[in-house]
Amino acid sequence: NAGVTQTPKFRILKIGQSMTLQCTQDMNHNYMYWYRQDPGMGLKLIYYSVGAGITDKGEVPNGYNVSRSTTEDFPLRLELAAPSQTSVYFCASSYSAHRATGGGGYTFGSGTRLTVV
Amino acid sequence: GQQVMQIPQYQHVQEGEDFTTYCNSSTTLSNIQWYKQRPGGHPVFLIQLVKSGEVKKQKRLTFQFGEAKKNSSLHITATQTTDVGTYFCAGERNNDMRFGAGTRLTVKP
C-alpha cells in the first residue's frame, strides 16, 4: 500500500515550458487535491476532485489545469510556466467528505519541488 | 473569505521545555485538523477536532478546540528533538478548508 505517489520529485522548467505533475493513490479515495506550498507559508488549494470525471477550482487555480479520468490518478498540468509557479506541490487524498469532514484527515504525497527559471 | 491565522511563526525551545501553537479563525469552524511537517517532508495528519471545547491527547501532545469553535491549540509537553518540524492547523467551514501558515519548531538538545 503505497498511499499517494507523486512524480517527479524535482523539476526545473524554463519560462513558457509546460509539464504535468503526476499523482496516483491506491487507497480507493474518492477525494483528491492539489496544493502548493511557498516558503514559510501554508498550503493553498489549487484544484480538487470529488470523484472520477469531476474537478473544481480551489483558491489559486490560475495557470493550472487538472483532469480526473480514474479514481487513482489526478495529474496537474502547467501550460505556460512562470516564475510565480516556483513552489513545492503536494497532492493529497481523503476518504470521506470532499474536505475530510468525516475524519481521518488528508494523506499527502511526498511533493514535487518545481523551479521555473 | 475565511482566514486561519497561526501564531507564533517560529518557536525555538530547549529540549524538555513545553511548546504551544495557537490557531485562530475569523469565522466559526465545523472542524479543525492538525498536521506535522518534518523539514523537507510532507504534511502528516495528526488529529481532527469537531466538538466545541473538545480536548484530545496523543502521548505528549494535547489538542484543544475552543468553545466558540474559532480557535484551537496544540501543546507539546517536554519537547524532544523528534518534535522538530512545522505544525499546521487547517480549519474547515462550509466545505472550505484553509491552512494556517504554520509554526516552525526547533529544539535545542
Tab-separated table of C-alpha atoms in Angstrom:
chain	number	residue	atom	x	y	z
A	1	ASN	CA	0.000	0.000	0.000
A	2	ALA	CA	1.980	2.990	-1.306
A	3	GLY	CA	-0.509	5.731	-0.333
A	4	VAL	CA	-0.139	8.835	-2.505
A	5	THR	CA	2.684	8.789	-5.041
A	6	GLN	CA	3.919	11.928	-6.801
A	7	THR	CA	6.357	12.213	-9.684
A	8	PRO	CA	8.734	13.789	-10.384
A	9	LYS	CA	10.303	14.799	-7.046
A	10	PHE	CA	12.221	17.699	-8.574
A	11	ARG	CA	11.982	19.635	-11.821
A	12	ILE	CA	13.446	22.771	-13.327
A	13	LEU	CA	11.431	24.421	-16.080
A	14	LYS	CA	12.156	27.354	-18.325
A	15	ILE	CA	9.616	30.141	-18.595
A	16	GLY	CA	6.918	29.200	-21.064
A	17	GLN	CA	7.511	25.459	-20.904
A	18	SER	CA	4.772	23.065	-19.913
A	19	MET	CA	4.730	19.954	-17.766
A	20	THR	CA	2.470	17.537	-15.960
A	21	LEU	CA	2.851	16.628	-12.320
A	22	GLN	CA	1.665	13.103	-11.739
A	23	CYS	CA	-0.286	11.922	-8.707
A	24	THR	CA	-1.706	8.483	-8.039
A	25	GLN	CA	-3.242	6.901	-4.947
A	26	ASP	CA	-4.015	3.279	-4.144
A	27	MET	CA	-6.357	3.785	-1.189
A	28	ASN	CA	-9.538	3.983	-3.290
A	29	HIS	CA	-10.144	7.526	-2.032
A	30	ASN	CA	-12.735	9.452	-3.972
A	31	TYR	CA	-11.417	12.853	-2.988
A	32	MET	CA	-8.154	14.255	-4.279
A	33	TYR	CA	-6.469	17.665	-4.056
A	34	TRP	CA	-3.554	19.679	-5.340
A	35	TYR	CA	-1.838	22.177	-3.064
A	36	ARG	CA	1.126	24.463	-3.468
A	37	GLN	CA	3.380	25.492	-0.616
A	38	ASP	CA	5.543	28.578	-0.876
A	39	PRO	CA	8.478	29.075	1.547
A	40	GLY	CA	7.305	29.907	5.056
A	41	MET	CA	3.680	29.719	4.007
A	42	GLY	CA	0.824	27.348	4.478
A	43	LEU	CA	-0.806	25.248	1.824
A	44	LYS	CA	-3.006	26.815	-0.823
A	45	LEU	CA	-5.523	24.732	-2.717
A	46	ILE	CA	-5.166	24.759	-6.490
A	47	TYR	CA	-7.767	22.231	-7.643
A	48	TYR	CA	-9.710	19.394	-6.134
A	49	SER	CA	-11.823	16.462	-7.270
A	50	VAL	CA	-14.670	14.640	-5.554
A	51	GLY	CA	-14.564	11.687	-7.907
A	52	ALA	CA	-13.655	10.469	-11.354
A	53	GLY	CA	-14.793	12.917	-14.008
A	54	ILE	CA	-15.390	15.762	-11.534
A	55	THR	CA	-12.964	18.604	-10.825
A	56	ASP	CA	-13.277	22.076	-9.351
A	57	LYS	CA	-11.154	25.155	-8.700
A	58	GLY	CA	-9.589	25.955	-5.374
A	59	GLU	CA	-8.078	29.220	-4.098
A	60	VAL	CA	-5.303	29.615	-6.689
A	61	PRO	CA	-6.254	27.808	-9.945
A	62	ASN	CA	-4.873	30.286	-12.491
A	63	GLY	CA	-2.137	28.815	-14.680
A	64	TYR	CA	-3.073	25.221	-13.894
A	65	ASN	CA	-5.374	22.518	-15.201
A	66	VAL	CA	-6.370	19.111	-13.916
A	67	SER	CA	-8.197	16.017	-15.054
A	68	ARG	CA	-9.587	13.009	-13.215
A	69	SER	CA	-10.247	10.175	-15.638
A	70	THR	CA	-9.816	7.453	-12.994
A	71	THR	CA	-10.222	7.220	-9.222
A	72	GLU	CA	-6.493	6.609	-8.819
A	73	ASP	CA	-4.954	9.400	-10.896
A	74	PHE	CA	-5.136	13.185	-10.607
A	75	PRO	CA	-2.490	14.883	-12.785
A	76	LEU	CA	-1.793	18.617	-12.590
A	77	ARG	CA	-0.870	20.435	-15.790
A	78	LEU	CA	1.144	23.652	-16.105
A	79	GLU	CA	0.746	25.023	-19.617
A	80	LEU	CA	2.973	28.119	-19.670
A	81	ALA	CA	5.320	28.021	-16.724
A	82	ALA	CA	6.004	31.321	-14.964
A	83	PRO	CA	8.469	32.173	-12.163
A	84	SER	CA	5.492	32.712	-9.831
A	85	GLN	CA	4.807	28.985	-10.105
A	86	THR	CA	8.077	28.125	-8.407
A	87	SER	CA	6.876	26.196	-5.382
A	88	VAL	CA	6.503	22.804	-3.776
A	89	TYR	CA	3.417	20.982	-4.999
A	90	PHE	CA	1.606	18.436	-2.869
A	91	CYS	CA	-1.085	16.052	-3.956
A	92	ALA	CA	-3.407	14.689	-1.273
A	93	SER	CA	-6.379	12.385	-0.981
A	94	SER	CA	-9.063	11.713	1.592
A	95	TYR	CA	-11.687	9.077	2.261
A	96	SER	CA	-14.746	10.909	3.463
A	97	ALA	CA	-16.433	14.194	2.518
A	98	HIS	CA	-14.571	16.198	-0.077
A	99	ARG	CA	-12.889	18.230	2.629
A	100	ALA	CA	-12.427	15.289	5.015
A	101	THR	CA	-15.152	16.381	7.418
A	102	GLY	CA	-15.757	12.795	8.320
A	103	GLY	CA	-12.399	12.372	9.975
A	104	GLY	CA	-9.146	10.727	9.088
A	105	GLY	CA	-7.550	13.728	7.518
A	106	TYR	CA	-5.683	14.020	4.278
A	107	THR	CA	-2.914	11.712	3.087
A	108	PHE	CA	-0.244	13.723	1.330
A	109	GLY	CA	2.274	12.669	-1.279
A	110	SER	CA	5.950	13.454	-0.803
A	111	GLY	CA	5.766	16.518	-3.044
A	112	THR	CA	7.267	17.894	-6.260
A	113	ARG	CA	9.751	20.734	-5.923
A	114	LEU	CA	9.390	22.890	-9.046
A	115	THR	CA	11.653	25.753	-10.061
A	116	VAL	CA	10.817	27.985	-13.030
A	117	VAL	CA	13.736	29.992	-14.411
B	1	GLY	CA	-13.352	34.888	2.971
B	2	GLN	CA	-12.339	32.539	5.705
B	3	GLN	CA	-8.888	33.113	7.193
B	4	VAL	CA	-6.907	30.962	9.562
B	5	MET	CA	-4.118	32.650	11.485
B	6	GLN	CA	-1.476	30.738	13.352
B	7	ILE	CA	0.996	32.002	15.951
B	8	PRO	CA	3.826	32.084	16.624
B	9	GLN	CA	5.520	31.776	13.257
B	10	TYR	CA	8.666	30.355	14.853
B	11	GLN	CA	9.461	28.847	18.241
B	12	HIS	CA	12.841	27.720	19.479
B	13	VAL	CA	12.930	25.741	22.711
B	14	GLN	CA	15.392	23.851	24.829
B	15	GLU	CA	14.756	20.123	24.890
B	16	GLY	CA	12.442	19.357	27.787
B	17	GLU	CA	10.603	22.678	27.616
B	18	ASP	CA	6.947	22.884	26.651
B	19	PHE	CA	5.643	24.288	23.359
B	20	THR	CA	2.288	25.692	22.304
B	21	THR	CA	0.981	26.875	18.945
B	22	TYR	CA	-2.301	28.700	18.502
B	23	CYS	CA	-4.732	28.779	15.621
B	24	ASN	CA	-7.432	31.423	15.203
B	25	SER	CA	-10.176	31.641	12.627
B	26	SER	CA	-12.136	34.681	11.526
B	27	THR	CA	-15.256	32.511	11.323
B	28	THR	CA	-16.793	29.612	13.224
B	29	LEU	CA	-15.388	26.308	12.040
B	30	SER	CA	-17.055	22.947	11.586
B	31	ASN	CA	-13.831	21.177	12.448
B	32	ILE	CA	-10.107	21.730	12.705
B	33	GLN	CA	-7.243	19.442	11.783
B	34	TRP	CA	-3.591	19.459	12.807
B	35	TYR	CA	-0.665	18.330	10.696
B	36	LYS	CA	3.074	17.966	11.259
B	37	GLN	CA	5.627	18.516	8.510
B	38	ARG	CA	9.216	17.489	9.134
B	39	PRO	CA	11.916	19.555	7.388
B	40	GLY	CA	11.957	18.593	3.713
B	41	GLY	CA	8.950	16.331	4.206
B	42	HIS	CA	5.253	16.380	3.598
B	43	PRO	CA	2.384	17.172	5.979
B	44	VAL	CA	1.261	14.245	8.084
B	45	PHE	CA	-2.190	14.200	9.653
B	46	LEU	CA	-2.173	14.255	13.449
B	47	ILE	CA	-5.759	14.731	14.584
B	48	GLN	CA	-9.173	16.224	13.882
B	49	LEU	CA	-11.330	18.094	16.405
B	50	VAL	CA	-15.044	18.509	15.790
B	51	LYS	CA	-16.857	19.321	19.032
B	52	SER	CA	-16.945	22.623	20.876
B	53	GLY	CA	-14.485	22.554	23.783
B	54	GLU	CA	-13.041	19.227	22.679
B	55	VAL	CA	-9.702	18.125	24.120
B	56	LYS	CA	-7.711	15.218	22.730
B	57	LYS	CA	-4.365	13.817	23.759
B	58	GLN	CA	-1.724	11.866	21.913
B	59	LYS	CA	1.090	10.982	24.325
B	60	ARG	CA	2.836	14.343	24.982
B	61	LEU	CA	0.573	16.264	22.561
B	62	THR	CA	-2.649	17.926	23.738
B	63	PHE	CA	-5.095	19.423	21.250
B	64	GLN	CA	-7.921	21.779	22.168
B	65	PHE	CA	-10.836	23.218	20.219
B	66	GLY	CA	-12.329	26.409	21.631
B	67	GLU	CA	-15.855	26.706	22.941
B	68	ALA	CA	-16.781	29.052	20.111
B	69	LYS	CA	-15.097	26.765	17.540
B	70	LYS	CA	-12.995	29.667	16.284
B	71	ASN	CA	-9.679	28.782	17.854
B	72	SER	CA	-7.529	25.811	18.657
B	73	SER	CA	-4.217	24.993	20.242
B	74	LEU	CA	-1.587	22.294	20.189
B	75	HIS	CA	0.550	21.863	23.295
B	76	ILE	CA	3.604	19.641	23.477
B	77	THR	CA	4.872	18.716	26.935
B	78	ALA	CA	8.597	18.207	27.463
B	79	THR	CA	9.704	18.608	23.862
B	80	GLN	CA	12.137	16.170	22.301
B	81	THR	CA	14.376	16.598	19.271
B	82	THR	CA	11.989	14.350	17.348
B	83	ASP	CA	9.315	17.046	17.700
B	84	VAL	CA	11.202	19.331	15.290
B	85	GLY	CA	9.122	20.440	12.328
B	86	THR	CA	6.327	22.748	11.270
B	87	TYR	CA	2.891	22.303	12.793
B	88	PHE	CA	-0.081	23.373	10.693
B	89	CYS	CA	-3.690	23.787	11.617
B	90	ALA	CA	-6.386	23.554	8.965
B	91	GLY	CA	-9.849	24.891	9.640
B	92	GLU	CA	-12.920	23.879	7.708
B	93	ARG	CA	-16.142	25.811	7.207
B	94	ASN	CA	-18.823	25.088	4.607
B	95	ASN	CA	-16.600	22.509	2.924
B	96	ASP	CA	-13.865	25.126	2.534
B	97	MET	CA	-10.682	24.126	4.331
B	98	ARG	CA	-7.902	26.673	4.887
B	99	PHE	CA	-4.436	26.001	6.257
B	100	GLY	CA	-2.646	28.274	8.663
B	101	ALA	CA	0.889	29.384	7.778
B	102	GLY	CA	2.318	27.008	10.388
B	103	THR	CA	4.550	27.261	13.427
B	104	ARG	CA	8.098	26.116	12.890
B	105	LEU	CA	9.502	24.416	15.985
B	106	THR	CA	13.203	23.912	16.561
B	107	VAL	CA	14.525	22.082	19.608
B	108	LYS	CA	17.979	22.530	21.060
B	109	PRO	CA	19.341	19.326	22.627
